[in-house]
Amino acid sequence: MTVTPVHKLIGARIEELNIAHDTDSDVVSQLWSLIQRYDLLIIPDQRLTDEQQIEFSEQLGPLETTKPGSTGAGTKLVTLSNLDTDGYPVEPSHRQNLIRRANQLWHADSSFKPIPAKLSILSARQIPDHGGETQFVNMRSVYTALPNHEQEKCDGYIAIHDFAHSRKTVDPNLMTDEERAAVPPVRQPLTIDHDEHRGRSLYIGSHVSRIEGLSKHCSQQLINRLITFSTQDKFIYSHHWKVHDLLIWNNLTVIHRGTPLPDPLMPRVLVRTTIAGDKPLIDCE
Ligand code: OGA
Ligand code: MN
């Protein structure tokens, strides 16, 4: 395989690899070390069936089961699509498009779970010629760029991640009571310590509803300030999708968001598998 960085701070393009055929344990361990180094991998030209995507993903670790309310609930796949089951575009106000609006807020997948996800693996099945990019930020670089006093302050904080919070900002009725009950708020450290080579990362995004120990006002101020700092242009890599691109990113070191389609009726279909975490980020007290 060949490896070409795509941005100064995040992401590498991997070529000459056919994951459906070449993925033995050597390739899997190479991919893991590339993920540790680049945080986001872009592997073009991977024409996959759902079964092949699951089979490849499971080589990287056990998969999350899709939660109630997402397309694919109860399976190992999340489908992000603006088409109905007959393949026609849904109305702009349709639930599938509201979910896409929520995905346009900066976030880390499954940060609202007691054991948050490690990796997301997203495959482009149908993609418009232009628009609908996905943007990524390396939160290890963001942490490094924070002033020392800010780093130290953040290291001491616990953030509350609440899936209902991010959904509410799009539409207060987006979640049913049953969906809400499946994902109660959880506590996560505001910064994550990785190994000695990879430093720390800031762990924040749209699911963060507040910072423990701060007033509502101060909490909101800090969250906004950190998100604004993290999403400066210099940190952002924008991925212009091509059909059959496969992206893999580390949710513990990366935040991402979708961007709007110039025309919401342009078909856009992506399928995600998510590698589950294996331990909580916070020690039990
Ligand atoms: C995701 C996601 C954004 C997009 O797959 O987790 O947030 O651009 N996708 O579809
Ligand atoms: Mn996402």
PDB file of C-alpha atoms and ligand atoms in Angstrom:
ATOM      1  CA  MET A   1       0.000   0.000   0.000  1.00  0.00           C
ATOM      2  CA  THR A   2       1.083   3.612  -0.507  1.00  0.00           C
ATOM      3  CA  VAL A   3       0.480   6.318   2.092  1.00  0.00           C
ATOM      4  CA  THR A   4       0.167  10.032   1.250  1.00  0.00           C
ATOM      5  CA  PRO A   5      -0.714  12.642   3.895  1.00  0.00           C
ATOM      6  CA  VAL A   6      -3.640  14.855   2.832  1.00  0.00           C
ATOM      7  CA  HIS A   7      -3.236  17.720   5.347  1.00  0.00           C
ATOM      8  CA  LYS A   8      -0.524  19.037   7.662  1.00  0.00           C
ATOM      9  CA  LEU A   9      -2.372  17.936  10.795  1.00  0.00           C
ATOM     10  CA  ILE A  10      -4.673  15.083   9.864  1.00  0.00           C
ATOM     11  CA  GLY A  11      -5.358  12.283   7.424  1.00  0.00           C
ATOM     12  CA  ALA A  12      -3.560  10.093   4.928  1.00  0.00           C
ATOM     13  CA  ARG A  13      -4.674   8.584   1.660  1.00  0.00           C
ATOM     14  CA  ILE A  14      -4.017   4.865   1.323  1.00  0.00           C
ATOM     15  CA  GLU A  15      -3.699   3.479  -2.190  1.00  0.00           C
ATOM     16  CA  GLU A  16      -2.924   0.113  -3.717  1.00  0.00           C
ATOM     17  CA  LEU A  17      -5.010  -1.678  -1.140  1.00  0.00           C
ATOM     18  CA  ASN A  18      -8.148  -3.677  -1.791  1.00  0.00           C
ATOM     19  CA  ILE A  19      -9.596  -4.209   1.644  1.00  0.00           C
ATOM     20  CA  ALA A  20     -12.119  -6.839   0.577  1.00  0.00           C
ATOM     21  CA  HIS A  21      -9.284  -9.089  -0.633  1.00  0.00           C
ATOM     22  CA  ASP A  22      -6.038  -8.054   1.066  1.00  0.00           C
ATOM     23  CA  THR A  23      -7.008  -7.690   4.686  1.00  0.00           C
ATOM     24  CA  ASP A  24      -4.902 -10.209   6.593  1.00  0.00           C
ATOM     25  CA  SER A  25      -3.594  -9.637  10.111  1.00  0.00           C
ATOM     26  CA  ASP A  26      -0.497  -7.817   8.752  1.00  0.00           C
ATOM     27  CA  VAL A  27      -2.639  -5.307   6.883  1.00  0.00           C
ATOM     28  CA  VAL A  28      -4.863  -4.868   9.946  1.00  0.00           C
ATOM     29  CA  SER A  29      -1.886  -4.055  12.158  1.00  0.00           C
ATOM     30  CA  GLN A  30      -0.492  -1.662   9.527  1.00  0.00           C
ATOM     31  CA  LEU A  31      -3.864   0.076   9.338  1.00  0.00           C
ATOM     32  CA  TRP A  32      -3.966   0.389  13.139  1.00  0.00           C
ATOM     33  CA  SER A  33      -0.554   2.042  13.241  1.00  0.00           C
ATOM     34  CA  LEU A  34      -1.562   4.406  10.406  1.00  0.00           C
ATOM     35  CA  ILE A  35      -4.718   5.319  12.331  1.00  0.00           C
ATOM     36  CA  GLN A  36      -2.624   6.040  15.436  1.00  0.00           C
ATOM     37  CA  ARG A  37      -0.355   8.274  13.369  1.00  0.00           C
ATOM     38  CA  TYR A  38      -2.785  10.084  11.011  1.00  0.00           C
ATOM     39  CA  ASP A  39      -6.099   9.765  12.933  1.00  0.00           C
ATOM     40  CA  LEU A  40      -8.028   9.628   9.624  1.00  0.00           C
ATOM     41  CA  LEU A  41      -7.471   7.267   6.677  1.00  0.00           C
ATOM     42  CA  ILE A  42      -8.925   7.721   3.205  1.00  0.00           C
ATOM     43  CA  ILE A  43      -9.012   4.543   1.145  1.00  0.00           C
ATOM     44  CA  PRO A  44     -10.434   5.183  -2.345  1.00  0.00           C
ATOM     45  CA  ASP A  45     -12.011   2.693  -4.755  1.00  0.00           C
ATOM     46  CA  GLN A  46     -13.435   0.207  -2.241  1.00  0.00           C
ATOM     47  CA  ARG A  47     -16.634  -1.069  -3.808  1.00  0.00           C
ATOM     48  CA  LEU A  48     -18.191  -2.889  -0.855  1.00  0.00           C
ATOM     49  CA  THR A  49     -21.380  -4.724  -0.070  1.00  0.00           C
ATOM     50  CA  ASP A  50     -22.767  -4.265   3.450  1.00  0.00           C
ATOM     51  CA  GLU A  51     -21.508  -7.754   4.321  1.00  0.00           C
ATOM     52  CA  GLN A  52     -17.978  -6.961   3.091  1.00  0.00           C
ATOM     53  CA  GLN A  53     -17.946  -3.734   5.085  1.00  0.00           C
ATOM     54  CA  ILE A  54     -18.981  -5.596   8.235  1.00  0.00           C
ATOM     55  CA  GLU A  55     -16.436  -8.353   7.622  1.00  0.00           C
ATOM     56  CA  PHE A  56     -13.593  -5.851   7.102  1.00  0.00           C
ATOM     57  CA  SER A  57     -14.653  -3.717  10.086  1.00  0.00           C
ATOM     58  CA  GLU A  58     -14.818  -6.680  12.458  1.00  0.00           C
ATOM     59  CA  GLN A  59     -11.130  -7.298  11.803  1.00  0.00           C
ATOM     60  CA  LEU A  60     -10.473  -3.945  13.507  1.00  0.00           C
ATOM     61  CA  GLY A  61     -12.617  -4.804  16.538  1.00  0.00           C
ATOM     62  CA  PRO A  62     -16.143  -5.634  17.753  1.00  0.00           C
ATOM     63  CA  LEU A  63     -18.832  -3.423  16.239  1.00  0.00           C
ATOM     64  CA  GLU A  64     -21.422  -1.254  17.939  1.00  0.00           C
ATOM     65  CA  THR A  65     -25.062  -2.158  17.455  1.00  0.00           C
ATOM     66  CA  THR A  66     -27.026   0.719  15.944  1.00  0.00           C
ATOM     67  CA  LYS A  67     -29.228   2.476  18.488  1.00  0.00           C
ATOM     68  CA  PRO A  68     -33.004   2.988  18.222  1.00  0.00           C
ATOM     69  CA  GLY A  69     -33.896   5.959  16.025  1.00  0.00           C
ATOM     70  CA  SER A  70     -31.052   5.544  13.514  1.00  0.00           C
ATOM     71  CA  THR A  71     -31.509   3.878  10.124  1.00  0.00           C
ATOM     72  CA  GLY A  72     -30.262   0.365  10.761  1.00  0.00           C
ATOM     73  CA  ALA A  73     -31.328   0.160  14.452  1.00  0.00           C
ATOM     74  CA  GLY A  74     -30.465  -3.242  15.915  1.00  0.00           C
ATOM     75  CA  THR A  75     -27.930  -4.050  13.142  1.00  0.00           C
ATOM     76  CA  LYS A  76     -24.198  -3.338  12.806  1.00  0.00           C
ATOM     77  CA  LEU A  77     -24.793  -0.691  10.103  1.00  0.00           C
ATOM     78  CA  VAL A  78     -25.868   2.953  10.199  1.00  0.00           C
ATOM     79  CA  THR A  79     -27.173   4.223   6.869  1.00  0.00           C
ATOM     80  CA  LEU A  80     -26.946   7.953   6.238  1.00  0.00           C
ATOM     81  CA  SER A  81     -29.225   8.559   3.313  1.00  0.00           C
ATOM     82  CA  ASN A  82     -31.601  11.139   1.917  1.00  0.00           C
ATOM     83  CA  LEU A  83     -33.466   8.508  -0.133  1.00  0.00           C
ATOM     84  CA  ASP A  84     -36.592   6.586   0.801  1.00  0.00           C
ATOM     85  CA  THR A  85     -36.827   2.794   0.552  1.00  0.00           C
ATOM     86  CA  ASP A  86     -37.799   3.119  -3.133  1.00  0.00           C
ATOM     87  CA  GLY A  87     -34.695   5.225  -3.852  1.00  0.00           C
ATOM     88  CA  TYR A  88     -36.453   8.599  -4.191  1.00  0.00           C
ATOM     89  CA  PRO A  89     -35.176  11.690  -2.323  1.00  0.00           C
ATOM     90  CA  VAL A  90     -37.114  12.461   0.863  1.00  0.00           C
ATOM     91  CA  GLU A  91     -38.526  15.915   1.651  1.00  0.00           C
ATOM     92  CA  PRO A  92     -36.144  18.479   3.226  1.00  0.00           C
ATOM     93  CA  SER A  93     -38.213  18.314   6.453  1.00  0.00           C
ATOM     94  CA  HIS A  94     -38.047  14.478   6.604  1.00  0.00           C
ATOM     95  CA  ARG A  95     -36.510  12.899   9.706  1.00  0.00           C
ATOM     96  CA  GLN A  96     -33.579  11.549   7.637  1.00  0.00           C
ATOM     97  CA  ASN A  97     -32.698  15.113   6.631  1.00  0.00           C
ATOM     98  CA  LEU A  98     -33.091  16.395  10.196  1.00  0.00           C
ATOM     99  CA  ILE A  99     -30.641  13.712  11.319  1.00  0.00           C
ATOM    100  CA  ARG A 100     -28.269  14.945   8.627  1.00  0.00           C
ATOM    101  CA  ARG A 101     -28.661  18.483  10.025  1.00  0.00           C
ATOM    102  CA  ALA A 102     -27.613  17.145  13.426  1.00  0.00           C
ATOM    103  CA  ASN A 103     -24.570  15.545  11.749  1.00  0.00           C
ATOM    104  CA  GLN A 104     -23.627  19.014  10.528  1.00  0.00           C
ATOM    105  CA  LEU A 105     -22.725  19.958  14.101  1.00  0.00           C
ATOM    106  CA  TRP A 106     -19.115  19.136  15.064  1.00  0.00           C
ATOM    107  CA  HIS A 107     -19.107  15.854  16.990  1.00  0.00           C
ATOM    108  CA  ALA A 108     -17.358  12.588  17.834  1.00  0.00           C
ATOM    109  CA  ASP A 109     -19.487   9.518  17.119  1.00  0.00           C
ATOM    110  CA  SER A 110     -20.914   7.799  20.213  1.00  0.00           C
ATOM    111  CA  SER A 111     -19.229  10.170  22.681  1.00  0.00           C
ATOM    112  CA  PHE A 112     -22.570   9.983  24.524  1.00  0.00           C
ATOM    113  CA  LYS A 113     -22.108   6.292  25.374  1.00  0.00           C
ATOM    114  CA  PRO A 114     -20.616   5.150  28.719  1.00  0.00           C
ATOM    115  CA  ILE A 115     -17.958   3.380  26.644  1.00  0.00           C
ATOM    116  CA  PRO A 116     -17.471   5.639  23.614  1.00  0.00           C
ATOM    117  CA  ALA A 117     -16.648   4.339  20.139  1.00  0.00           C
ATOM    118  CA  LYS A 118     -13.076   3.935  18.945  1.00  0.00           C
ATOM    119  CA  LEU A 119     -13.361   4.098  15.151  1.00  0.00           C
ATOM    120  CA  SER A 120     -15.929   5.001  12.540  1.00  0.00           C
ATOM    121  CA  ILE A 121     -15.719   3.429   9.090  1.00  0.00           C
ATOM    122  CA  LEU A 122     -17.756   5.265   6.479  1.00  0.00           C
ATOM    123  CA  SER A 123     -18.279   4.091   2.933  1.00  0.00           C
ATOM    124  CA  ALA A 124     -19.692   6.267   0.137  1.00  0.00           C
ATOM    125  CA  ARG A 125     -22.283   4.367  -1.845  1.00  0.00           C
ATOM    126  CA  GLN A 126     -23.929   7.257  -3.730  1.00  0.00           C
ATOM    127  CA  ILE A 127     -22.418  10.723  -3.815  1.00  0.00           C
ATOM    128  CA  PRO A 128     -23.306  13.969  -5.615  1.00  0.00           C
ATOM    129  CA  ASP A 129     -20.721  15.550  -7.967  1.00  0.00           C
ATOM    130  CA  HIS A 130     -20.179  18.416  -5.568  1.00  0.00           C
ATOM    131  CA  GLY A 131     -21.235  19.476  -2.070  1.00  0.00           C
ATOM    132  CA  GLY A 132     -21.940  17.332   0.988  1.00  0.00           C
ATOM    133  CA  GLU A 133     -18.306  17.218   2.104  1.00  0.00           C
ATOM    134  CA  THR A 134     -17.369  15.842   5.500  1.00  0.00           C
ATOM    135  CA  GLN A 135     -14.896  17.885   7.559  1.00  0.00           C
ATOM    136  CA  PHE A 136     -12.421  16.611  10.135  1.00  0.00           C
ATOM    137  CA  VAL A 137     -10.269  18.139  12.883  1.00  0.00           C
ATOM    138  CA  ASN A 138      -7.450  16.441  14.763  1.00  0.00           C
ATOM    139  CA  MET A 139      -8.125  17.174  18.435  1.00  0.00           C
ATOM    140  CA  ARG A 140      -4.572  16.154  19.405  1.00  0.00           C
ATOM    141  CA  SER A 141      -3.307  19.102  17.345  1.00  0.00           C
ATOM    142  CA  VAL A 142      -5.976  21.306  18.872  1.00  0.00           C
ATOM    143  CA  TYR A 143      -4.911  20.338  22.398  1.00  0.00           C
ATOM    144  CA  THR A 144      -1.260  21.016  21.529  1.00  0.00           C
ATOM    145  CA  ALA A 145      -2.206  24.464  20.211  1.00  0.00           C
ATOM    146  CA  LEU A 146      -4.072  25.453  23.387  1.00  0.00           C
ATOM    147  CA  PRO A 147      -2.187  27.773  25.750  1.00  0.00           C
ATOM    148  CA  ASN A 148      -0.696  25.899  28.734  1.00  0.00           C
ATOM    149  CA  HIS A 149      -3.055  27.386  31.301  1.00  0.00           C
ATOM    150  CA  GLU A 150      -6.035  26.362  29.136  1.00  0.00           C
ATOM    151  CA  GLN A 151      -4.670  22.812  28.775  1.00  0.00           C
ATOM    152  CA  GLU A 152      -4.282  22.496  32.526  1.00  0.00           C
ATOM    153  CA  LYS A 153      -7.757  23.843  33.170  1.00  0.00           C
ATOM    154  CA  CYS A 154      -9.314  21.437  30.650  1.00  0.00           C
ATOM    155  CA  ASP A 155      -7.407  18.434  32.048  1.00  0.00           C
ATOM    156  CA  GLY A 156      -9.292  18.870  35.312  1.00  0.00           C
ATOM    157  CA  TYR A 157     -12.821  19.017  33.889  1.00  0.00           C
ATOM    158  CA  ILE A 158     -15.517  16.412  33.300  1.00  0.00           C
ATOM    159  CA  ALA A 159     -17.993  17.065  30.501  1.00  0.00           C
ATOM    160  CA  ILE A 160     -21.551  15.732  30.330  1.00  0.00           C
ATOM    161  CA  HIS A 161     -22.309  14.218  26.904  1.00  0.00           C
ATOM    162  CA  ASP A 162     -25.995  13.938  26.130  1.00  0.00           C
ATOM    163  CA  PHE A 163     -27.262  12.753  22.755  1.00  0.00           C
ATOM    164  CA  ALA A 164     -30.665  14.359  23.407  1.00  0.00           C
ATOM    165  CA  HIS A 165     -28.898  17.713  23.833  1.00  0.00           C
ATOM    166  CA  SER A 166     -27.467  17.774  20.298  1.00  0.00           C
ATOM    167  CA  ARG A 167     -30.728  16.495  18.805  1.00  0.00           C
ATOM    168  CA  LYS A 168     -32.707  19.197  20.649  1.00  0.00           C
ATOM    169  CA  THR A 169     -30.687  21.936  18.981  1.00  0.00           C
ATOM    170  CA  VAL A 170     -32.021  20.732  15.600  1.00  0.00           C
ATOM    171  CA  ASP A 171     -35.589  19.851  16.588  1.00  0.00           C
ATOM    172  CA  PRO A 172     -37.040  19.342  20.098  1.00  0.00           C
ATOM    173  CA  ASN A 173     -39.225  16.527  18.750  1.00  0.00           C
ATOM    174  CA  LEU A 174     -36.501  14.624  16.929  1.00  0.00           C
ATOM    175  CA  MET A 175     -36.270  11.963  19.647  1.00  0.00           C
ATOM    176  CA  THR A 176     -39.003   9.800  21.127  1.00  0.00           C
ATOM    177  CA  ASP A 177     -39.075   9.032  24.872  1.00  0.00           C
ATOM    178  CA  GLU A 178     -37.926   5.490  24.077  1.00  0.00           C
ATOM    179  CA  GLU A 179     -34.923   6.763  22.102  1.00  0.00           C
ATOM    180  CA  ARG A 180     -34.033   9.196  24.891  1.00  0.00           C
ATOM    181  CA  ALA A 181     -34.238   6.451  27.519  1.00  0.00           C
ATOM    182  CA  ALA A 182     -31.729   4.360  25.532  1.00  0.00           C
ATOM    183  CA  VAL A 183     -29.023   7.069  25.788  1.00  0.00           C
ATOM    184  CA  PRO A 184     -28.999   8.813  29.187  1.00  0.00           C
ATOM    185  CA  PRO A 185     -26.306  11.514  29.711  1.00  0.00           C
ATOM    186  CA  VAL A 186     -22.792  10.298  30.572  1.00  0.00           C
ATOM    187  CA  ARG A 187     -19.624  11.817  32.082  1.00  0.00           C
ATOM    188  CA  GLN A 188     -16.430  11.976  29.999  1.00  0.00           C
ATOM    189  CA  PRO A 189     -13.079  13.644  30.687  1.00  0.00           C
ATOM    190  CA  LEU A 190     -12.661  16.888  28.738  1.00  0.00           C
ATOM    191  CA  THR A 191      -9.205  15.757  27.655  1.00  0.00           C
ATOM    192  CA  ILE A 192      -7.980  12.239  26.892  1.00  0.00           C
ATOM    193  CA  ASP A 193      -4.470  11.028  27.624  1.00  0.00           C
ATOM    194  CA  HIS A 194      -3.088   8.803  24.828  1.00  0.00           C
ATOM    195  CA  ASP A 195       0.287   7.099  24.807  1.00  0.00           C
ATOM    196  CA  GLU A 196       3.520   9.087  25.170  1.00  0.00           C
ATOM    197  CA  HIS A 197       3.896   9.566  21.389  1.00  0.00           C
ATOM    198  CA  ARG A 198       0.367  10.715  20.774  1.00  0.00           C
ATOM    199  CA  GLY A 199      -0.082  13.174  23.638  1.00  0.00           C
ATOM    200  CA  ARG A 200      -3.511  14.360  24.745  1.00  0.00           C
ATOM    201  CA  SER A 201      -6.629  15.362  22.864  1.00  0.00           C
ATOM    202  CA  LEU A 202      -9.540  17.614  23.632  1.00  0.00           C
ATOM    203  CA  TYR A 203     -12.793  15.613  23.748  1.00  0.00           C
ATOM    204  CA  ILE A 204     -15.672  17.927  22.955  1.00  0.00           C
ATOM    205  CA  GLY A 205     -18.474  18.334  20.418  1.00  0.00           C
ATOM    206  CA  SER A 206     -22.176  18.867  19.943  1.00  0.00           C
ATOM    207  CA  HIS A 207     -23.183  16.174  22.434  1.00  0.00           C
ATOM    208  CA  VAL A 208     -21.585  18.095  25.324  1.00  0.00           C
ATOM    209  CA  SER A 209     -24.405  19.683  27.297  1.00  0.00           C
ATOM    210  CA  ARG A 210     -22.352  21.111  30.158  1.00  0.00           C
ATOM    211  CA  ILE A 211     -19.126  21.024  32.133  1.00  0.00           C
ATOM    212  CA  GLU A 212     -19.413  19.587  35.620  1.00  0.00           C
ATOM    213  CA  GLY A 213     -18.881  22.088  38.425  1.00  0.00           C
ATOM    214  CA  LEU A 214     -19.455  25.202  36.296  1.00  0.00           C
ATOM    215  CA  SER A 215     -22.585  27.359  36.193  1.00  0.00           C
ATOM    216  CA  LYS A 216     -24.752  26.976  33.114  1.00  0.00           C
ATOM    217  CA  HIS A 217     -23.459  30.302  31.788  1.00  0.00           C
ATOM    218  CA  CYS A 218     -19.738  29.625  32.372  1.00  0.00           C
ATOM    219  CA  SER A 219     -20.139  26.103  31.094  1.00  0.00           C
ATOM    220  CA  GLN A 220     -21.722  27.277  27.833  1.00  0.00           C
ATOM    221  CA  GLN A 221     -19.073  29.958  27.455  1.00  0.00           C
ATOM    222  CA  LEU A 222     -16.240  27.438  27.828  1.00  0.00           C
ATOM    223  CA  ILE A 223     -17.853  24.919  25.448  1.00  0.00           C
ATOM    224  CA  ASN A 224     -18.405  27.593  22.776  1.00  0.00           C
ATOM    225  CA  ARG A 225     -14.893  28.951  23.193  1.00  0.00           C
ATOM    226  CA  LEU A 226     -13.317  25.493  22.858  1.00  0.00           C
ATOM    227  CA  ILE A 227     -15.402  24.552  19.802  1.00  0.00           C
ATOM    228  CA  THR A 228     -14.610  27.878  18.116  1.00  0.00           C
ATOM    229  CA  PHE A 229     -10.912  27.423  18.852  1.00  0.00           C
ATOM    230  CA  SER A 230     -10.949  23.798  17.592  1.00  0.00           C
ATOM    231  CA  THR A 231     -12.682  24.548  14.312  1.00  0.00           C
ATOM    232  CA  GLN A 232     -10.457  27.323  12.990  1.00  0.00           C
ATOM    233  CA  ASP A 233      -9.805  26.907   9.249  1.00  0.00           C
ATOM    234  CA  LYS A 234      -6.192  25.945   9.833  1.00  0.00           C
ATOM    235  CA  PHE A 235      -7.277  22.769  11.643  1.00  0.00           C
ATOM    236  CA  ILE A 236      -9.918  21.589   9.149  1.00  0.00           C
ATOM    237  CA  TYR A 237      -9.531  18.941   6.468  1.00  0.00           C
ATOM    238  CA  SER A 238     -12.568  18.864   4.105  1.00  0.00           C
ATOM    239  CA  HIS A 239     -13.150  15.586   2.364  1.00  0.00           C
ATOM    240  CA  HIS A 240     -14.693  15.816  -1.119  1.00  0.00           C
ATOM    241  CA  TRP A 241     -16.254  12.392  -1.490  1.00  0.00           C
ATOM    242  CA  LYS A 242     -15.945  10.125  -4.498  1.00  0.00           C
ATOM    243  CA  VAL A 243     -18.181   7.106  -4.781  1.00  0.00           C
ATOM    244  CA  HIS A 244     -16.571   4.017  -3.127  1.00  0.00           C
ATOM    245  CA  ASP A 245     -14.302   6.088  -0.866  1.00  0.00           C
ATOM    246  CA  LEU A 246     -13.887   4.421   2.511  1.00  0.00           C
ATOM    247  CA  LEU A 247     -12.879   6.623   5.448  1.00  0.00           C
ATOM    248  CA  ILE A 248     -11.713   5.404   8.849  1.00  0.00           C
ATOM    249  CA  TRP A 249     -11.234   7.790  11.757  1.00  0.00           C
ATOM    250  CA  ASN A 250     -10.495   7.670  15.451  1.00  0.00           C
ATOM    251  CA  ASN A 251     -13.395   9.176  17.400  1.00  0.00           C
ATOM    252  CA  LEU A 252     -11.229   9.671  20.493  1.00  0.00           C
ATOM    253  CA  THR A 253      -8.899  12.056  18.627  1.00  0.00           C
ATOM    254  CA  VAL A 254     -11.070  13.504  15.847  1.00  0.00           C
ATOM    255  CA  ILE A 255     -14.255  15.549  15.544  1.00  0.00           C
ATOM    256  CA  HIS A 256     -16.164  15.759  12.292  1.00  0.00           C
ATOM    257  CA  ARG A 257     -19.259  17.244  10.683  1.00  0.00           C
ATOM    258  CA  GLY A 258     -21.178  17.016   7.440  1.00  0.00           C
ATOM    259  CA  THR A 259     -21.698  20.099   5.272  1.00  0.00           C
ATOM    260  CA  PRO A 260     -25.013  20.975   3.602  1.00  0.00           C
ATOM    261  CA  LEU A 261     -25.871  19.777   0.116  1.00  0.00           C
ATOM    262  CA  PRO A 262     -26.366  22.601  -2.415  1.00  0.00           C
ATOM    263  CA  ASP A 263     -29.634  20.834  -3.291  1.00  0.00           C
ATOM    264  CA  PRO A 264     -31.151  18.527  -0.629  1.00  0.00           C
ATOM    265  CA  LEU A 265     -32.631  16.362  -3.398  1.00  0.00           C
ATOM    266  CA  MET A 266     -29.197  15.270  -4.657  1.00  0.00           C
ATOM    267  CA  PRO A 267     -28.914  11.582  -3.704  1.00  0.00           C
ATOM    268  CA  ARG A 268     -26.302  10.942  -1.011  1.00  0.00           C
ATOM    269  CA  VAL A 269     -25.942   7.551   0.649  1.00  0.00           C
ATOM    270  CA  LEU A 270     -23.189   6.477   3.032  1.00  0.00           C
ATOM    271  CA  VAL A 271     -22.956   3.419   5.246  1.00  0.00           C
ATOM    272  CA  ARG A 272     -21.141   3.417   8.571  1.00  0.00           C
ATOM    273  CA  THR A 273     -19.798   0.694  10.805  1.00  0.00           C
ATOM    274  CA  THR A 274     -18.502   1.717  14.223  1.00  0.00           C
ATOM    275  CA  ILE A 275     -15.797  -0.033  16.246  1.00  0.00           C
ATOM    276  CA  ALA A 276     -16.887  -0.138  19.881  1.00  0.00           C
ATOM    277  CA  GLY A 277     -14.685   1.071  22.713  1.00  0.00           C
ATOM    278  CA  ASP A 278     -13.423  -1.458  25.241  1.00  0.00           C
ATOM    279  CA  LYS A 279     -13.263   0.604  28.415  1.00  0.00           C
ATOM    280  CA  PRO A 280     -14.763   3.762  29.910  1.00  0.00           C
ATOM    281  CA  LEU A 281     -12.551   6.884  29.633  1.00  0.00           C
ATOM    282  CA  ILE A 282     -13.222   7.717  33.222  1.00  0.00           C
ATOM    283  CA  ASP A 283     -12.203   5.582  36.177  1.00  0.00           C
ATOM    284  CA  CYS A 284     -14.985   4.437  38.469  1.00  0.00           C
ATOM    285  CA  GLU A 285     -15.084   6.454  41.678  1.00  0.00           C
TER     286      GLU A 285
HETATM  287  C1  OGA B   1     -21.125  10.071  10.380  1.00  0.00           C
HETATM  288  C2  OGA B   1     -21.309  11.507  10.055  1.00  0.00           C
HETATM  289  C3  OGA B   1     -21.342  13.150   8.276  1.00  0.00           C
HETATM  290  C4  OGA B   1     -21.660  13.179   6.823  1.00  0.00           C
HETATM  291  O1  OGA B   1     -21.163   9.234   9.459  1.00  0.00           O
HETATM  292  O2  OGA B   1     -20.920   9.749  11.549  1.00  0.00           O
HETATM  293  O3  OGA B   1     -21.386  12.308  10.938  1.00  0.00           O
HETATM  294  O4  OGA B   1     -21.085  14.028   6.128  1.00  0.00           O
HETATM  295  N1  OGA B   1     -21.362  11.826   8.745  1.00  0.00           N
HETATM  296  O5  OGA B   1     -22.486  12.372   6.388  1.00  0.00           O
HETATM  297 MN    MN B   2     -20.819  11.326  12.848  1.00  0.00          MN
END
